[in-house]
Amino acid sequence: MADTSIQPGVAARSGRGWYKRNEIAVTPWLFLLPGVLFFAVYVIWPIFQSFQISLYEWDGLDRPVYVALEGAEITDAECDALGPRARGNPGCADSGTTASTAEYVGLDNYRELLGDRNFETSLWNNLKWLILYLLAIPAGLFIALFLNQTVFGIRLYKSMFFFPFVISQIVVGLVFSWFYRPDVGLLPPILAFFGLEGVNVLGDPTLATYGIIAAGLWPQTAYCMILYLTGLNAVDPEQVEAARLDGAKGHKMLWYVIIPQLKPATFIAFVVTIIGALRSFDLISIMTNGGPFGSTRVLSFYMFEKALSEYGFRMGYGAAIAVVLFIIMLFFIGYFLWSMYQDEKGR
Amino acid sequence: MKSFAKWSAASAVAAMMATSASADGHALSGDLVIFSDMSNPAPRAVMEGMVERFGAMHPDLNIELTIIDREAYKTQIRNFLTADAPDVANWYAANRMRPYVDAGLFMDISDLWAEEEFANLASTRGAMTIDGAQYGVPYTYYQWGVYYREDIFAELGLSEPTTWEEELANCQVIVDSGRACYSIGSKFLWTAGGWFDYINMRTNGYDFHASLLAGNESWTSDEVRATFANWRQLIDMGGFIADHQSYSWQEALPFVVEGEATAYLIGNFAVQPLRDAGLTDDQLDFYQFPAINSDVELAEDAPTDTFHIPSGAQNVEAAKEFLRFVVSAENQTIINAGDALGQLPVNSAASVDDDEFLNQGFAMLSSNSPGGVAQFFDRDAPAEMAAIAMEGLQEFMVFPDNLEDILARLEDARGSVY
């Protein structure tokens, strides 16, 4: 007990509340809590729900449950079996609750996917998107290098180049579909000027996907450009100076000095472009609606069509497509997380 | 505790009021919640007008009308029927309502259909019936048919065809004059469904058509092949505008307006935009789709729009009264007038507005459609089948040579959908 009088600080500390004692450890979690909660409820939980729904055949509807009234000669099960007609039966009442109409089918939805030609088309189109969308990275870098200079009005030019990223994808899609239109579009007269035959890009099943990707590259290039412009700001002028003294010029300077320093920007550009390619949906929906004859579908669009669109009543099948898309995305996301982790460790 | 007591007292009073109101019978009270998809300007005014007139008849009733965008409604209906059901909701007839009927989400209103006034709605009784019970009431329908450029027909010396031979001969003259016979925008697929409906109903008759869409006939049958062969005659002679797979139905209208195509197989809703684009009634006319096989009776497409009572409705009595009001001859005359919906009333005691196209459509549907009245491809076939099939129809119109593959695909889908 003598200690306490000698070390009053300890006594005072142990006398404080639990929160005060653990403040440093607890506070970050408190700040994280709302985010973690929403992320868990609206992102993590639905992922597992998708896995579950993909094992069922379900039209997305719940039916009302009917029960027998007390003292009636009919049982609960009989009332429920009557369905909506139970309303006309004096012994039954609406229980106010609903039951799902889902039916467990195991892996049937996945088996059906294997033989589904539309699913195959969607997968191939997703691959085309993944590969061609990456063109946005070099294109963005090129424009960023071009714009990274100090002349009069450069801010205005930069913002003009950035503009396509600011406008909605829906607007981009509309603009491009008008551009391609065979009757009033700009593309046919341009082709005619060069003596080429007019081509209905969005009406041709072999070209339509490329036409949409071209439209998607327009805003995506602007996005990559802005990433590189900020990256170029961070390039160390002393290194550039030193390289210049050593006689580095042109593309050698670019390849060995500038681009290595832009690695963080390239990484982010890669991440957003891959994710952007995999979630391409709005452009397809507005430009071709998946057509002609389903040739421009990608997985996300096909999922929407099967589960949620005007004619889509197959939640289970849609969920199975979503699970496949999730696994593909998981592959990339896993890689991104791993490489970020390596990066953190290296510091 | 105090507030809880107050609340329960208030709810008890409310419950008492509700029971006394329902016991009274005629004076409707409480809330009537209506969800509607009539979001375009003219239908919206019609819906608001109906609520206003119904409200004036029942001053104690508090009507809450929610109008939802017509396209968004098609997906939202699944959520609100289950979670937060209104007392009255819009939807469509025939197979389009089957998922909700099967799930028990629409109320069986056969008792309403047994009433006297409903005898006047006999023409759509079949479309509102599933497994012997009725699940909704119609408020409007409209004819499909060929809307054509009267002035160009006169210039080329053509008359309205009544047989397939005349139709093909006409089309040859039109094609030779450098025009296309038909405009169509098949980007959203269903317009191609209209063409299939007509050629198939004319080739094989209404009963075969209905049976095919119900899944009871094979898509690889000779009958279906005959339909596609007839259709192909028009395609091969250049009867349809090029690149139609890139246009919506609205984007295909200018071809008719500018005279690059002389006709359009479409619903009566196309008349208003064609008039707005500057075509006068002297330039635009209508004819019934010509007969192909003289052995089958003529049948027509006439899609019907409807009102339903969800099973979760709270104020069923008011909802039923509203449906009675909707189908009354007086109301159907008002809402289908040329300055309102501009369509046809379903109630046979209602009068049709004096309009060139409504008159022709009414005459056609009431006296020259002995084979039957179909709803439309995507309302008669189950949703999934309709989506797959219409995609195949569009492909056929662009690449007729792919027919075998398309038919095999549809037959395959028939095996899994039904």
PDB file of C-alpha atoms in Angstrom, chain A residues 88-257:
ATOM      1  CA  GLY A  88     -62.746 -17.097 -49.863  1.00  0.00           C
ATOM      2  CA  ASN A  89     -62.692 -19.777 -47.163  1.00  0.00           C
ATOM      3  CA  PRO A  90     -64.253 -18.601 -43.870  1.00  0.00           C
ATOM      4  CA  GLY A  91     -61.910 -20.849 -41.872  1.00  0.00           C
ATOM      5  CA  CYS A  92     -58.711 -19.288 -43.194  1.00  0.00           C
ATOM      6  CA  ALA A  93     -56.989 -15.979 -42.683  1.00  0.00           C
ATOM      7  CA  ASP A  94     -53.966 -14.178 -44.040  1.00  0.00           C
ATOM      8  CA  SER A  95     -51.224 -14.680 -41.462  1.00  0.00           C
ATOM      9  CA  GLY A  96     -49.551 -11.441 -42.519  1.00  0.00           C
ATOM     10  CA  THR A  97     -46.266 -13.247 -43.129  1.00  0.00           C
ATOM     11  CA  THR A  98     -44.787 -14.413 -46.400  1.00  0.00           C
ATOM     12  CA  ALA A  99     -42.845 -17.455 -47.506  1.00  0.00           C
ATOM     13  CA  SER A 100     -40.333 -17.777 -50.312  1.00  0.00           C
ATOM     14  CA  THR A 101     -41.314 -19.762 -53.383  1.00  0.00           C
ATOM     15  CA  ALA A 102     -37.708 -20.914 -53.905  1.00  0.00           C
ATOM     16  CA  GLU A 103     -36.976 -24.521 -54.687  1.00  0.00           C
ATOM     17  CA  TYR A 104     -33.619 -26.140 -53.923  1.00  0.00           C
ATOM     18  CA  VAL A 105     -31.936 -27.492 -57.066  1.00  0.00           C
ATOM     19  CA  GLY A 106     -28.335 -27.988 -55.939  1.00  0.00           C
ATOM     20  CA  LEU A 107     -25.804 -27.248 -58.652  1.00  0.00           C
ATOM     21  CA  ASP A 108     -28.315 -27.452 -61.511  1.00  0.00           C
ATOM     22  CA  ASN A 109     -27.956 -23.764 -62.348  1.00  0.00           C
ATOM     23  CA  TYR A 110     -24.205 -24.181 -62.773  1.00  0.00           C
ATOM     24  CA  ARG A 111     -24.686 -27.288 -64.920  1.00  0.00           C
ATOM     25  CA  GLU A 112     -27.059 -25.315 -67.129  1.00  0.00           C
ATOM     26  CA  LEU A 113     -24.475 -22.540 -67.434  1.00  0.00           C
ATOM     27  CA  LEU A 114     -21.982 -24.994 -68.916  1.00  0.00           C
ATOM     28  CA  GLY A 115     -24.225 -25.669 -71.896  1.00  0.00           C
ATOM     29  CA  ASP A 116     -25.534 -22.123 -72.295  1.00  0.00           C
ATOM     30  CA  ARG A 117     -24.314 -20.467 -75.490  1.00  0.00           C
ATOM     31  CA  ASN A 118     -25.265 -17.010 -74.279  1.00  0.00           C
ATOM     32  CA  PHE A 119     -23.127 -17.543 -71.203  1.00  0.00           C
ATOM     33  CA  GLU A 120     -20.217 -18.549 -73.407  1.00  0.00           C
ATOM     34  CA  THR A 121     -20.649 -15.430 -75.555  1.00  0.00           C
ATOM     35  CA  SER A 122     -20.761 -13.316 -72.412  1.00  0.00           C
ATOM     36  CA  LEU A 123     -17.539 -14.843 -71.110  1.00  0.00           C
ATOM     37  CA  TRP A 124     -15.713 -14.198 -74.373  1.00  0.00           C
ATOM     38  CA  ASN A 125     -16.999 -10.655 -74.463  1.00  0.00           C
ATOM     39  CA  ASN A 126     -15.795 -10.114 -70.910  1.00  0.00           C
ATOM     40  CA  LEU A 127     -12.354 -11.257 -72.043  1.00  0.00           C
ATOM     41  CA  LYS A 128     -12.421  -8.839 -74.994  1.00  0.00           C
ATOM     42  CA  TRP A 129     -13.350  -6.057 -72.609  1.00  0.00           C
ATOM     43  CA  LEU A 130     -10.543  -6.989 -70.201  1.00  0.00           C
ATOM     44  CA  ILE A 131      -7.850  -6.987 -72.857  1.00  0.00           C
ATOM     45  CA  LEU A 132      -8.916  -4.061 -75.014  1.00  0.00           C
ATOM     46  CA  TYR A 133      -9.877  -1.867 -72.087  1.00  0.00           C
ATOM     47  CA  LEU A 134      -6.240  -1.937 -70.974  1.00  0.00           C
ATOM     48  CA  LEU A 135      -5.454   0.231 -74.024  1.00  0.00           C
ATOM     49  CA  ALA A 136      -6.746   3.089 -71.884  1.00  0.00           C
ATOM     50  CA  ILE A 137      -3.520   2.943 -69.823  1.00  0.00           C
ATOM     51  CA  PRO A 138      -0.951   3.683 -72.580  1.00  0.00           C
ATOM     52  CA  ALA A 139      -3.369   6.096 -74.233  1.00  0.00           C
ATOM     53  CA  GLY A 140      -3.868   7.930 -70.940  1.00  0.00           C
ATOM     54  CA  LEU A 141      -0.107   8.028 -70.372  1.00  0.00           C
ATOM     55  CA  PHE A 142       0.472   9.431 -73.826  1.00  0.00           C
ATOM     56  CA  ILE A 143      -2.064  12.215 -73.400  1.00  0.00           C
ATOM     57  CA  ALA A 144      -0.751  12.995 -69.909  1.00  0.00           C
ATOM     58  CA  LEU A 145       2.803  13.360 -71.250  1.00  0.00           C
ATOM     59  CA  PHE A 146       1.476  15.532 -74.028  1.00  0.00           C
ATOM     60  CA  LEU A 147      -0.418  17.774 -71.629  1.00  0.00           C
ATOM     61  CA  ASN A 148       2.314  17.939 -69.011  1.00  0.00           C
ATOM     62  CA  GLN A 149       3.691  21.261 -70.142  1.00  0.00           C
ATOM     63  CA  THR A 150       3.285  24.874 -69.231  1.00  0.00           C
ATOM     64  CA  VAL A 151       1.767  26.832 -72.067  1.00  0.00           C
ATOM     65  CA  PHE A 152      -0.993  29.401 -71.932  1.00  0.00           C
ATOM     66  CA  GLY A 153      -4.371  27.867 -71.095  1.00  0.00           C
ATOM     67  CA  ILE A 154      -3.066  24.377 -70.318  1.00  0.00           C
ATOM     68  CA  ARG A 155      -5.528  24.029 -67.440  1.00  0.00           C
ATOM     69  CA  LEU A 156      -8.367  24.521 -69.896  1.00  0.00           C
ATOM     70  CA  TYR A 157      -6.972  21.885 -72.267  1.00  0.00           C
ATOM     71  CA  LYS A 158      -6.505  19.480 -69.399  1.00  0.00           C
ATOM     72  CA  SER A 159     -10.066  19.931 -68.268  1.00  0.00           C
ATOM     73  CA  MET A 160     -11.308  19.441 -71.821  1.00  0.00           C
ATOM     74  CA  PHE A 161      -9.482  16.131 -72.014  1.00  0.00           C
ATOM     75  CA  PHE A 162     -10.843  15.150 -68.629  1.00  0.00           C
ATOM     76  CA  PHE A 163     -14.388  16.044 -69.624  1.00  0.00           C
ATOM     77  CA  PRO A 164     -15.524  12.606 -70.915  1.00  0.00           C
ATOM     78  CA  PHE A 165     -14.861  11.117 -67.497  1.00  0.00           C
ATOM     79  CA  VAL A 166     -17.068  13.698 -65.820  1.00  0.00           C
ATOM     80  CA  ILE A 167     -20.136  13.060 -67.953  1.00  0.00           C
ATOM     81  CA  SER A 168     -22.292  10.062 -67.222  1.00  0.00           C
ATOM     82  CA  GLN A 169     -21.653   6.746 -68.953  1.00  0.00           C
ATOM     83  CA  ILE A 170     -25.238   6.880 -70.179  1.00  0.00           C
ATOM     84  CA  VAL A 171     -24.491  10.119 -72.026  1.00  0.00           C
ATOM     85  CA  VAL A 172     -21.278   8.646 -73.458  1.00  0.00           C
ATOM     86  CA  GLY A 173     -23.289   5.664 -74.683  1.00  0.00           C
ATOM     87  CA  LEU A 174     -25.940   7.855 -76.280  1.00  0.00           C
ATOM     88  CA  VAL A 175     -23.369  10.068 -77.985  1.00  0.00           C
ATOM     89  CA  PHE A 176     -21.541   7.082 -79.429  1.00  0.00           C
ATOM     90  CA  SER A 177     -24.679   5.292 -80.554  1.00  0.00           C
ATOM     91  CA  TRP A 178     -25.725   8.426 -82.429  1.00  0.00           C
ATOM     92  CA  PHE A 179     -22.246   8.649 -83.880  1.00  0.00           C
ATOM     93  CA  TYR A 180     -22.549   5.066 -85.195  1.00  0.00           C
ATOM     94  CA  ARG A 181     -26.148   5.349 -86.413  1.00  0.00           C
ATOM     95  CA  PRO A 182     -26.317   4.226 -90.048  1.00  0.00           C
ATOM     96  CA  ASP A 183     -29.018   6.740 -91.043  1.00  0.00           C
ATOM     97  CA  VAL A 184     -28.115  10.017 -89.335  1.00  0.00           C
ATOM     98  CA  GLY A 185     -24.803   9.221 -87.615  1.00  0.00           C
ATOM     99  CA  LEU A 186     -21.455  10.947 -88.210  1.00  0.00           C
ATOM    100  CA  LEU A 187     -19.483   7.783 -88.889  1.00  0.00           C
ATOM    101  CA  PRO A 188     -20.991   6.816 -92.294  1.00  0.00           C
ATOM    102  CA  PRO A 189     -20.193  10.197 -93.960  1.00  0.00           C
ATOM    103  CA  ILE A 190     -16.689  10.113 -92.467  1.00  0.00           C
ATOM    104  CA  LEU A 191     -16.127   6.624 -93.912  1.00  0.00           C
ATOM    105  CA  ALA A 192     -17.642   7.736 -97.209  1.00  0.00           C
ATOM    106  CA  PHE A 193     -15.194  10.661 -97.313  1.00  0.00           C
ATOM    107  CA  PHE A 194     -12.338   8.165 -97.285  1.00  0.00           C
ATOM    108  CA  GLY A 195     -14.068   6.113 -99.924  1.00  0.00           C
ATOM    109  CA  LEU A 196     -15.020   3.350 -97.486  1.00  0.00           C
ATOM    110  CA  GLU A 197     -18.325   1.606 -97.422  1.00  0.00           C
ATOM    111  CA  GLY A 198     -20.644   2.508 -94.557  1.00  0.00           C
ATOM    112  CA  VAL A 199     -20.852  -0.051 -91.794  1.00  0.00           C
ATOM    113  CA  ASN A 200     -23.514  -0.473 -89.127  1.00  0.00           C
ATOM    114  CA  VAL A 201     -21.155  -0.984 -86.200  1.00  0.00           C
ATOM    115  CA  LEU A 202     -23.745  -1.640 -83.506  1.00  0.00           C
ATOM    116  CA  GLY A 203     -25.937  -3.732 -85.784  1.00  0.00           C
ATOM    117  CA  ASP A 204     -23.195  -6.127 -86.798  1.00  0.00           C
ATOM    118  CA  PRO A 205     -22.748  -8.976 -84.304  1.00  0.00           C
ATOM    119  CA  THR A 206     -19.037  -9.277 -85.078  1.00  0.00           C
ATOM    120  CA  LEU A 207     -18.306  -5.562 -84.588  1.00  0.00           C
ATOM    121  CA  ALA A 208     -20.805  -4.395 -81.990  1.00  0.00           C
ATOM    122  CA  THR A 209     -18.736  -5.326 -78.910  1.00  0.00           C
ATOM    123  CA  TYR A 210     -15.687  -3.506 -80.273  1.00  0.00           C
ATOM    124  CA  GLY A 211     -17.853  -0.485 -81.001  1.00  0.00           C
ATOM    125  CA  ILE A 212     -18.989  -0.391 -77.385  1.00  0.00           C
ATOM    126  CA  ILE A 213     -15.467  -0.906 -76.040  1.00  0.00           C
ATOM    127  CA  ALA A 214     -14.303   2.040 -78.164  1.00  0.00           C
ATOM    128  CA  ALA A 215     -16.990   4.149 -76.518  1.00  0.00           C
ATOM    129  CA  GLY A 216     -15.883   2.913 -73.098  1.00  0.00           C
ATOM    130  CA  LEU A 217     -12.250   3.747 -73.803  1.00  0.00           C
ATOM    131  CA  TRP A 218     -13.103   7.399 -74.273  1.00  0.00           C
ATOM    132  CA  PRO A 219     -13.885   8.156 -70.600  1.00  0.00           C
ATOM    133  CA  GLN A 220     -11.493   5.487 -69.292  1.00  0.00           C
ATOM    134  CA  THR A 221      -8.563   7.088 -71.148  1.00  0.00           C
ATOM    135  CA  ALA A 222      -9.420  10.396 -69.535  1.00  0.00           C
ATOM    136  CA  TYR A 223      -9.414   8.717 -66.135  1.00  0.00           C
ATOM    137  CA  CYS A 224      -5.985   7.164 -66.701  1.00  0.00           C
ATOM    138  CA  MET A 225      -4.743  10.505 -67.994  1.00  0.00           C
ATOM    139  CA  ILE A 226      -5.692  12.298 -64.799  1.00  0.00           C
ATOM    140  CA  LEU A 227      -3.985   9.583 -62.734  1.00  0.00           C
ATOM    141  CA  TYR A 228      -0.789  10.002 -64.754  1.00  0.00           C
ATOM    142  CA  LEU A 229      -0.944  13.792 -64.633  1.00  0.00           C
ATOM    143  CA  THR A 230      -0.908  13.708 -60.845  1.00  0.00           C
ATOM    144  CA  GLY A 231       1.819  11.064 -61.014  1.00  0.00           C
ATOM    145  CA  LEU A 232       3.941  13.250 -63.265  1.00  0.00           C
ATOM    146  CA  ASN A 233       3.743  16.026 -60.701  1.00  0.00           C
ATOM    147  CA  ALA A 234       5.497  13.731 -58.262  1.00  0.00           C
ATOM    148  CA  VAL A 235       8.351  12.831 -60.612  1.00  0.00           C
ATOM    149  CA  ASP A 236      11.621  13.908 -59.018  1.00  0.00           C
ATOM    150  CA  PRO A 237      13.099  16.724 -61.145  1.00  0.00           C
ATOM    151  CA  GLU A 238      16.589  15.947 -59.785  1.00  0.00           C
ATOM    152  CA  GLN A 239      16.502  12.444 -61.225  1.00  0.00           C
ATOM    153  CA  VAL A 240      15.397  13.836 -64.566  1.00  0.00           C
ATOM    154  CA  GLU A 241      18.232  16.348 -64.382  1.00  0.00           C
ATOM    155  CA  ALA A 242      20.768  13.641 -63.530  1.00  0.00           C
ATOM    156  CA  ALA A 243      19.532  11.430 -66.371  1.00  0.00           C
ATOM    157  CA  ARG A 244      19.784  14.323 -68.765  1.00  0.00           C
ATOM    158  CA  LEU A 245      23.417  14.922 -67.698  1.00  0.00           C
ATOM    159  CA  ASP A 246      24.072  11.243 -68.429  1.00  0.00           C
ATOM    160  CA  GLY A 247      22.719  11.784 -71.929  1.00  0.00           C
ATOM    161  CA  ALA A 248      19.281  10.078 -71.595  1.00  0.00           C
ATOM    162  CA  LYS A 249      16.744  11.414 -74.063  1.00  0.00           C
ATOM    163  CA  GLY A 250      13.406  10.640 -75.721  1.00  0.00           C
ATOM    164  CA  HIS A 251      11.947   7.196 -75.180  1.00  0.00           C
ATOM    165  CA  LYS A 252      14.964   6.035 -73.187  1.00  0.00           C
ATOM    166  CA  MET A 253      14.318   8.806 -70.691  1.00  0.00           C
ATOM    167  CA  LEU A 254      10.658   7.830 -70.672  1.00  0.00           C
ATOM    168  CA  TRP A 255      11.209   4.095 -70.286  1.00  0.00           C
ATOM    169  CA  TYR A 256      14.062   4.054 -67.749  1.00  0.00           C
ATOM    170  CA  VAL A 257      13.462   7.222 -65.736  1.00  0.00           C
TER     171      VAL A 257
END
